[in-house]
Amino acid sequence: MRRRDFVLGLAGAAAWPRLACAQPSRGPIVGILNSGTAPPFARMMAAFEQGLGEQSYVVGRNVRTELRWANGQYDKLPELAADLARLRVDVLASPGGDVATVAAMAATKTIPIVFMVGRDPVKAGFVTSLNRPGGNATGLNILTSVLAAKRLELLRDLIPNLALVGVLFNPDNPNAATDPQDLRAAADTLGLKLLFLQASTPEEITAAFASFAAQKLKAVLVNTDPYYLGRRDQLAALAAQHALPAIYSLREHAAAGGLISYGANLIEAYRLLGGFAGRVLRGGKPAEMPVEQPTKYDLTINLKAAQALGLEIPPLVHARADEVIE
C-alpha cells in the first residue's frame, strides 16, 4: 500500500466515530395496539397524534408510530402485542378496549403501557389503585360499562311501556363475563327484562337483529365493543331495516345512522390518551400517573333515524342532548 493511501485510510478510520455520532437518532417509538380496523378509526388516530403534539411530539418529525390492527379478530391481539414488544417500543398504547389491554399487559411487564378501557381497571387487574397504578400501566377509564345503566334508563324514557330490551354483546370481549350481570342489576332497578344475544361476526349480527325483530322487541341496547364500532354502518342499517330503536355507547354510532348514543367523546378520549403517551416519553412513570377519566360525555340523538322509526323524542330527552343530528 502506498504511504498516501495508508495515511488517508487512517484519517477515514479516525472519522468513523464522529460520523456515527452525527447520525440522527431514530426517535422514540409509540406502539399502538387496536382491536378494530384502521379506516373507521382515522379521526381517532388523528386525535391521538394531536395529543402527542400537545406534549411536543410530532409524528414523522421527532417520534414515530407502529400500529397493529386486529381487524376485529381478538385472537390475533396477543401476537400483535408480542410483535410490538419485540420491537422494544418506548411506550405501548392500547386504545382497543379491555381486550387489547389484556394482550398488551401479557406481552410485557417492562414497557410502559397507556390504556383506554371501559370498566374499572382495579377490578380488571390492570392497576393496583387509581391514584398510584403501581405497575407499568396507566391510562383512561371511559366508563362504558358503568354508563350502560344510564343507556337502559334512556331507552325506558324513549319507548312507552317498555318491558323487554334486547342486548347484543360480543362473547369474545372480556367484558362479556361481567357486563351482563351489571346490566341485569340495572334492569331490575328500572323494572325491565333483558334478552341477551351474542354476535362476533357480520353474519351473527344480522341473525341477532332478525331474532330480536321476530320476538317483537321494542328496543335494543348494543353493548360497547371495539368490533361493533367498526361495524356501526351494519348495525344502524339492521336497526332501521327491522324498525328497532337501538342505543349505543359512542357518538360514532349515531353519526352512522343509529338512533341514540350516550358515552365518552371518543375523539377527546384518544387525544387524552395521546397526551398520556407523550407524558411517558417525557419521563413520566405509569406507576405514579393516576388513571384518569374523560371530562366530555355526549348524548347524541339522530332525528332522521327517529323519524324513520316513527318515534317522537320526548322533550326532556331532547333537552338533555349534547348534539342533535338532523
mmCIF file of C-alpha atoms in Angstrom, residues 26-313:
data_model
loop_
_atom_site.group_PDB
_atom_site.id
_atom_site.type_symbol
_atom_site.label_atom_id
_atom_site.label_comp_id
_atom_site.label_asym_id
_atom_site.label_seq_id
_atom_site.Cartn_x
_atom_site.Cartn_y
_atom_site.Cartn_z
ATOM 1 C CA ARG A 26 -34.496 7.196 15.299
ATOM 2 C CA GLY A 27 -36.513 8.999 17.956
ATOM 3 C CA PRO A 28 -38.902 7.256 20.327
ATOM 4 C CA ILE A 29 -41.441 4.776 19.012
ATOM 5 C CA VAL A 30 -45.056 4.634 20.144
ATOM 6 C CA GLY A 31 -46.635 1.240 19.557
ATOM 7 C CA ILE A 32 -50.409 1.291 19.131
ATOM 8 C CA LEU A 33 -52.487 -1.862 19.566
ATOM 9 C CA ASN A 34 -56.081 -1.619 18.401
ATOM 10 C CA SER A 35 -58.770 -4.280 18.285
ATOM 11 C CA GLY A 36 -60.565 -2.708 15.354
ATOM 12 C CA THR A 37 -59.987 -1.892 11.691
ATOM 13 C CA ALA A 38 -57.993 1.121 10.536
ATOM 14 C CA PRO A 39 -60.439 3.078 8.290
ATOM 15 C CA PRO A 40 -63.218 3.670 10.858
ATOM 16 C CA PHE A 41 -60.648 4.924 13.371
ATOM 17 C CA ALA A 42 -58.952 7.540 11.171
ATOM 18 C CA ARG A 43 -60.355 10.524 13.096
ATOM 19 C CA MET A 44 -59.493 8.919 16.415
ATOM 20 C CA MET A 45 -55.896 8.301 15.397
ATOM 21 C CA ALA A 46 -55.599 11.923 14.249
ATOM 22 C CA ALA A 47 -56.775 12.935 17.736
ATOM 23 C CA PHE A 48 -54.174 10.614 19.304
ATOM 24 C CA GLU A 49 -51.448 12.342 17.273
ATOM 25 C CA GLN A 50 -52.847 15.697 18.380
ATOM 26 C CA GLY A 51 -52.412 14.604 21.992
ATOM 27 C CA LEU A 52 -48.818 13.618 21.281
ATOM 28 C CA GLY A 53 -48.285 17.017 19.666
ATOM 29 C CA GLU A 54 -49.507 18.762 22.813
ATOM 30 C CA GLN A 55 -46.543 17.115 24.536
ATOM 31 C CA SER A 56 -44.173 18.356 21.792
ATOM 32 C CA TYR A 57 -44.027 15.045 19.897
ATOM 33 C CA VAL A 58 -44.849 15.320 16.203
ATOM 34 C CA VAL A 59 -45.259 12.074 14.277
ATOM 35 C CA GLY A 60 -42.789 11.927 11.411
ATOM 36 C CA ARG A 61 -40.543 14.564 12.977
ATOM 37 C CA ASN A 62 -39.375 13.509 16.430
ATOM 38 C CA VAL A 63 -41.487 10.421 17.094
ATOM 39 C CA ARG A 64 -42.836 7.570 15.016
ATOM 40 C CA THR A 65 -45.678 5.149 15.485
ATOM 41 C CA GLU A 66 -46.029 1.432 14.891
ATOM 42 C CA LEU A 67 -49.696 0.468 14.501
ATOM 43 C CA ARG A 68 -51.113 -3.016 14.789
ATOM 44 C CA TRP A 69 -54.782 -3.680 13.950
ATOM 45 C CA ALA A 70 -56.610 -6.873 14.881
ATOM 46 C CA ASN A 71 -59.472 -6.126 12.453
ATOM 47 C CA GLY A 72 -61.974 -7.409 14.981
ATOM 48 C CA GLN A 73 -60.185 -10.759 15.329
ATOM 49 C CA TYR A 74 -59.398 -10.636 19.016
ATOM 50 C CA ASP A 75 -57.447 -13.879 18.966
ATOM 51 C CA LYS A 76 -54.743 -12.076 16.965
ATOM 52 C CA LEU A 77 -54.124 -9.478 19.671
ATOM 53 C CA PRO A 78 -51.597 -11.492 21.755
ATOM 54 C CA GLU A 79 -49.273 -11.987 18.769
ATOM 55 C CA LEU A 80 -49.673 -8.372 17.652
ATOM 56 C CA ALA A 81 -48.830 -7.189 21.172
ATOM 57 C CA ALA A 82 -45.833 -9.532 21.305
ATOM 58 C CA ASP A 83 -44.635 -8.118 17.988
ATOM 59 C CA LEU A 84 -44.690 -4.581 19.387
ATOM 60 C CA ALA A 85 -42.837 -5.779 22.490
ATOM 61 C CA ARG A 86 -40.144 -7.377 20.300
ATOM 62 C CA LEU A 87 -39.694 -4.014 18.581
ATOM 63 C CA ARG A 88 -38.952 -2.554 22.031
ATOM 64 C CA VAL A 89 -41.267 0.377 21.524
ATOM 65 C CA ASP A 90 -40.822 3.156 24.062
ATOM 66 C CA VAL A 91 -44.494 3.181 25.049
ATOM 67 C CA LEU A 92 -47.337 0.852 24.095
ATOM 68 C CA ALA A 93 -50.790 2.400 23.727
ATOM 69 C CA SER A 94 -53.828 0.102 23.842
ATOM 70 C CA PRO A 95 -56.879 2.150 22.815
ATOM 71 C CA GLY A 96 -58.653 -1.003 21.655
ATOM 72 C CA GLY A 97 -60.510 -1.533 24.913
ATOM 73 C CA ASP A 98 -60.078 -4.108 27.657
ATOM 74 C CA VAL A 99 -59.313 -6.950 25.271
ATOM 75 C CA ALA A 100 -56.337 -5.080 23.772
ATOM 76 C CA THR A 101 -55.093 -4.060 27.205
ATOM 77 C CA VAL A 102 -55.162 -7.680 28.400
ATOM 78 C CA ALA A 103 -52.973 -8.634 25.427
ATOM 79 C CA ALA A 104 -50.593 -5.694 25.932
ATOM 80 C CA MET A 105 -50.067 -6.440 29.618
ATOM 81 C CA ALA A 106 -49.441 -10.114 28.896
ATOM 82 C CA ALA A 107 -46.808 -9.166 26.309
ATOM 83 C CA THR A 108 -44.608 -7.011 28.562
ATOM 84 C CA LYS A 109 -44.016 -6.195 32.201
ATOM 85 C CA THR A 110 -41.406 -3.517 31.489
ATOM 86 C CA ILE A 111 -42.531 -1.394 28.516
ATOM 87 C CA PRO A 112 -44.802 1.453 29.704
ATOM 88 C CA ILE A 113 -48.436 0.889 28.692
ATOM 89 C CA VAL A 114 -51.136 3.545 28.358
ATOM 90 C CA PHE A 115 -54.599 2.030 28.051
ATOM 91 C CA MET A 116 -58.159 3.012 27.264
ATOM 92 C CA VAL A 117 -60.611 0.685 28.985
ATOM 93 C CA GLY A 118 -64.322 0.688 29.690
ATOM 94 C CA ARG A 119 -64.509 -0.978 33.105
ATOM 95 C CA ASP A 120 -62.876 -0.447 36.493
ATOM 96 C CA PRO A 121 -59.149 -1.045 35.865
ATOM 97 C CA VAL A 122 -58.604 -2.026 39.502
ATOM 98 C CA LYS A 123 -61.233 -4.776 39.364
ATOM 99 C CA ALA A 124 -59.865 -5.845 35.982
ATOM 100 C CA GLY A 125 -56.378 -6.210 37.484
ATOM 101 C CA PHE A 126 -54.743 -3.614 35.241
ATOM 102 C CA VAL A 127 -53.631 -1.396 38.159
ATOM 103 C CA THR A 128 -53.429 -1.715 41.933
ATOM 104 C CA SER A 129 -55.109 1.633 42.578
ATOM 105 C CA LEU A 130 -56.437 4.544 40.519
ATOM 106 C CA ASN A 131 -54.184 7.152 42.138
ATOM 107 C CA ARG A 132 -50.993 5.082 42.115
ATOM 108 C CA PRO A 133 -51.284 2.335 39.482
ATOM 109 C CA GLY A 134 -48.120 0.710 40.783
ATOM 110 C CA GLY A 135 -47.015 -1.185 37.685
ATOM 111 C CA ASN A 136 -46.095 -0.430 34.080
ATOM 112 C CA ALA A 137 -49.602 0.618 33.008
ATOM 113 C CA THR A 138 -51.934 3.581 33.398
ATOM 114 C CA GLY A 139 -54.408 5.418 31.207
ATOM 115 C CA LEU A 140 -58.101 6.181 30.798
ATOM 116 C CA ASN A 141 -61.301 4.598 32.032
ATOM 117 C CA ILE A 142 -64.087 5.812 29.720
ATOM 118 C CA LEU A 143 -66.769 4.173 31.926
ATOM 119 C CA THR A 144 -68.609 2.384 29.131
ATOM 120 C CA SER A 145 -69.728 -0.418 31.440
ATOM 121 C CA VAL A 146 -70.841 1.911 34.239
ATOM 122 C CA LEU A 147 -72.880 4.039 31.828
ATOM 123 C CA ALA A 148 -74.802 1.031 30.480
ATOM 124 C CA ALA A 149 -77.383 1.552 33.240
ATOM 125 C CA LYS A 150 -77.913 5.115 32.030
ATOM 126 C CA ARG A 151 -78.474 3.832 28.476
ATOM 127 C CA LEU A 152 -81.182 1.472 29.709
ATOM 128 C CA GLU A 153 -82.815 4.393 31.504
ATOM 129 C CA LEU A 154 -82.746 6.449 28.285
ATOM 130 C CA LEU A 155 -84.444 3.620 26.395
ATOM 131 C CA ARG A 156 -87.151 3.462 29.044
ATOM 132 C CA ASP A 157 -87.673 7.216 28.690
ATOM 133 C CA LEU A 158 -87.837 6.947 24.891
ATOM 134 C CA ILE A 159 -90.140 3.952 24.449
ATOM 135 C CA PRO A 160 -93.612 3.986 26.025
ATOM 136 C CA ASN A 161 -94.463 0.896 28.093
ATOM 137 C CA LEU A 162 -91.043 -0.659 27.527
ATOM 138 C CA ALA A 163 -90.763 -4.004 29.312
ATOM 139 C CA LEU A 164 -88.205 -6.145 27.407
ATOM 140 C CA VAL A 165 -84.910 -4.949 25.921
ATOM 141 C CA GLY A 166 -82.643 -6.937 23.622
ATOM 142 C CA VAL A 167 -78.924 -6.751 24.387
ATOM 143 C CA LEU A 168 -76.295 -7.502 21.756
ATOM 144 C CA PHE A 169 -72.864 -8.391 23.111
ATOM 145 C CA ASN A 170 -69.605 -9.839 21.805
ATOM 146 C CA PRO A 171 -68.657 -13.076 23.597
ATOM 147 C CA ASP A 172 -65.001 -12.591 22.608
ATOM 148 C CA ASN A 173 -64.715 -9.432 24.700
ATOM 149 C CA PRO A 174 -63.533 -9.845 28.327
ATOM 150 C CA ASN A 175 -66.435 -7.587 29.337
ATOM 151 C CA ALA A 176 -68.805 -10.382 28.329
ATOM 152 C CA ALA A 177 -68.085 -12.034 31.670
ATOM 153 C CA THR A 178 -69.210 -9.051 33.754
ATOM 154 C CA ASP A 179 -71.390 -6.701 31.695
ATOM 155 C CA PRO A 180 -74.487 -8.975 31.606
ATOM 156 C CA GLN A 181 -74.521 -9.122 35.412
ATOM 157 C CA ASP A 182 -74.246 -5.338 35.708
ATOM 158 C CA LEU A 183 -76.961 -4.828 33.085
ATOM 159 C CA ARG A 184 -79.320 -7.254 34.827
ATOM 160 C CA ALA A 185 -78.863 -5.387 38.109
ATOM 161 C CA ALA A 186 -79.609 -2.075 36.392
ATOM 162 C CA ALA A 187 -82.615 -3.564 34.568
ATOM 163 C CA ASP A 188 -84.081 -4.880 37.828
ATOM 164 C CA THR A 189 -83.892 -1.392 39.293
ATOM 165 C CA LEU A 190 -85.694 0.032 36.259
ATOM 166 C CA GLY A 191 -88.302 -2.725 36.111
ATOM 167 C CA LEU A 192 -87.025 -4.092 32.781
ATOM 168 C CA LYS A 193 -86.298 -7.575 31.479
ATOM 169 C CA LEU A 194 -83.356 -8.318 29.178
ATOM 170 C CA LEU A 195 -82.845 -10.738 26.320
ATOM 171 C CA PHE A 196 -79.154 -11.348 25.567
ATOM 172 C CA LEU A 197 -77.888 -12.423 22.163
ATOM 173 C CA GLN A 198 -74.224 -12.724 21.239
ATOM 174 C CA ALA A 199 -72.547 -11.910 17.943
ATOM 175 C CA SER A 200 -68.910 -11.711 16.886
ATOM 176 C CA THR A 201 -69.209 -11.842 13.069
ATOM 177 C CA PRO A 202 -71.229 -9.866 10.498
ATOM 178 C CA GLU A 203 -73.424 -12.907 9.907
ATOM 179 C CA GLU A 204 -74.153 -13.325 13.613
ATOM 180 C CA ILE A 205 -75.026 -9.640 13.928
ATOM 181 C CA THR A 206 -77.516 -9.994 11.080
ATOM 182 C CA ALA A 207 -79.043 -13.100 12.650
ATOM 183 C CA ALA A 208 -79.295 -11.454 16.065
ATOM 184 C CA PHE A 209 -81.269 -8.482 14.776
ATOM 185 C CA ALA A 210 -83.574 -10.810 12.858
ATOM 186 C CA SER A 211 -84.177 -12.707 16.097
ATOM 187 C CA PHE A 212 -84.864 -9.508 18.052
ATOM 188 C CA ALA A 213 -87.413 -8.499 15.434
ATOM 189 C CA ALA A 214 -89.038 -11.933 15.328
ATOM 190 C CA GLN A 215 -89.596 -11.739 19.074
ATOM 191 C CA LYS A 216 -91.226 -8.323 18.624
ATOM 192 C CA LEU A 217 -88.852 -6.444 20.886
ATOM 193 C CA LYS A 218 -89.380 -2.710 21.195
ATOM 194 C CA ALA A 219 -85.748 -1.700 21.794
ATOM 195 C CA VAL A 220 -82.148 -2.942 21.637
ATOM 196 C CA LEU A 221 -79.020 -1.996 23.562
ATOM 197 C CA VAL A 222 -75.802 -2.637 21.623
ATOM 198 C CA ASN A 223 -73.117 -3.298 24.213
ATOM 199 C CA THR A 224 -69.809 -1.466 23.997
ATOM 200 C CA ASP A 225 -67.257 -3.255 21.854
ATOM 201 C CA PRO A 226 -64.431 -2.106 19.520
ATOM 202 C CA TYR A 227 -65.573 -4.600 16.905
ATOM 203 C CA TYR A 228 -69.102 -3.186 16.954
ATOM 204 C CA LEU A 229 -67.693 0.296 16.453
ATOM 205 C CA GLY A 230 -66.106 -0.940 13.242
ATOM 206 C CA ARG A 231 -69.475 -2.469 12.222
ATOM 207 C CA ARG A 232 -71.506 0.651 13.041
ATOM 208 C CA ASP A 233 -72.857 1.051 9.499
ATOM 209 C CA GLN A 234 -74.180 -2.506 9.511
ATOM 210 C CA LEU A 235 -75.697 -2.100 12.979
ATOM 211 C CA ALA A 236 -77.512 1.112 12.030
ATOM 212 C CA ALA A 237 -78.795 -0.407 8.792
ATOM 213 C CA LEU A 238 -80.150 -3.505 10.542
ATOM 214 C CA ALA A 239 -81.853 -1.453 13.243
ATOM 215 C CA ALA A 240 -83.548 0.601 10.537
ATOM 216 C CA GLN A 241 -84.453 -2.473 8.465
ATOM 217 C CA HIS A 242 -86.193 -4.143 11.421
ATOM 218 C CA ALA A 243 -87.616 -0.878 12.828
ATOM 219 C CA LEU A 244 -85.816 -1.438 16.126
ATOM 220 C CA PRO A 245 -84.891 1.590 18.241
ATOM 221 C CA ALA A 246 -81.326 0.966 19.421
ATOM 222 C CA ILE A 247 -78.976 2.761 21.783
ATOM 223 C CA TYR A 248 -75.187 2.715 21.598
ATOM 224 C CA SER A 249 -72.275 3.857 23.729
ATOM 225 C CA LEU A 250 -70.472 6.140 21.292
ATOM 226 C CA ARG A 251 -71.428 9.137 19.165
ATOM 227 C CA GLU A 252 -69.939 7.497 16.071
ATOM 228 C CA HIS A 253 -72.850 5.038 16.048
ATOM 229 C CA ALA A 254 -75.437 7.826 15.966
ATOM 230 C CA ALA A 255 -73.456 9.629 13.267
ATOM 231 C CA ALA A 256 -73.617 6.424 11.189
ATOM 232 C CA GLY A 257 -77.428 6.405 11.402
ATOM 233 C CA GLY A 258 -78.076 4.899 14.821
ATOM 234 C CA LEU A 259 -80.906 6.358 16.855
ATOM 235 C CA ILE A 260 -79.175 7.487 20.027
ATOM 236 C CA SER A 261 -75.878 7.160 21.871
ATOM 237 C CA TYR A 262 -74.547 8.070 25.265
ATOM 238 C CA GLY A 263 -70.945 7.800 26.380
ATOM 239 C CA ALA A 264 -67.484 9.297 26.371
ATOM 240 C CA ASN A 265 -66.480 11.514 23.477
ATOM 241 C CA LEU A 266 -64.099 9.150 21.711
ATOM 242 C CA ILE A 267 -62.193 11.858 19.842
ATOM 243 C CA GLU A 268 -61.456 13.591 23.135
ATOM 244 C CA ALA A 269 -60.508 10.265 24.744
ATOM 245 C CA TYR A 270 -57.988 9.452 22.005
ATOM 246 C CA ARG A 271 -56.491 12.935 22.343
ATOM 247 C CA LEU A 272 -56.089 12.428 26.083
ATOM 248 C CA LEU A 273 -54.514 9.010 25.510
ATOM 249 C CA GLY A 274 -52.010 10.537 23.090
ATOM 250 C CA GLY A 275 -51.170 13.038 25.805
ATOM 251 C CA PHE A 276 -50.602 10.152 28.234
ATOM 252 C CA ALA A 277 -48.167 8.576 25.765
ATOM 253 C CA GLY A 278 -46.354 11.892 25.340
ATOM 254 C CA ARG A 279 -46.028 12.353 29.100
ATOM 255 C CA VAL A 280 -44.466 8.915 29.383
ATOM 256 C CA LEU A 281 -41.995 9.783 26.624
ATOM 257 C CA ARG A 282 -41.097 12.915 28.602
ATOM 258 C CA GLY A 283 -40.144 10.769 31.567
ATOM 259 C CA GLY A 284 -43.417 10.068 33.339
ATOM 260 C CA LYS A 285 -43.701 6.736 35.154
ATOM 261 C CA PRO A 286 -47.004 4.872 34.743
ATOM 262 C CA ALA A 287 -46.734 3.598 38.319
ATOM 263 C CA GLU A 288 -47.057 7.199 39.529
ATOM 264 C CA MET A 289 -49.511 8.562 36.929
ATOM 265 C CA PRO A 290 -53.137 8.364 38.156
ATOM 266 C CA VAL A 291 -55.760 6.748 35.955
ATOM 267 C CA GLU A 292 -57.992 9.463 34.516
ATOM 268 C CA GLN A 293 -61.485 9.762 33.075
ATOM 269 C CA PRO A 294 -62.565 11.868 30.105
ATOM 270 C CA THR A 295 -64.360 15.052 31.029
ATOM 271 C CA LYS A 296 -66.648 15.085 27.999
ATOM 272 C CA TYR A 297 -69.607 12.703 27.676
ATOM 273 C CA ASP A 298 -72.088 13.063 24.844
ATOM 274 C CA LEU A 299 -75.781 12.303 24.470
ATOM 275 C CA THR A 300 -76.355 12.287 20.714
ATOM 276 C CA ILE A 301 -79.754 11.900 19.023
ATOM 277 C CA ASN A 302 -80.248 11.207 15.332
ATOM 278 C CA LEU A 303 -83.573 12.826 14.453
ATOM 279 C CA LYS A 304 -83.574 11.358 10.947
ATOM 280 C CA ALA A 305 -83.395 7.862 12.442
ATOM 281 C CA ALA A 306 -86.159 8.745 14.922
ATOM 282 C CA GLN A 307 -88.429 9.976 12.142
ATOM 283 C CA ALA A 308 -87.823 6.814 10.098
ATOM 284 C CA LEU A 309 -88.872 4.772 13.142
ATOM 285 C CA GLY A 310 -91.936 6.950 13.712
ATOM 286 C CA LEU A 311 -90.546 7.763 17.141
ATOM 287 C CA GLU A 312 -91.113 11.106 18.825
ATOM 288 C CA ILE A 313 -88.258 12.132 21.107
#
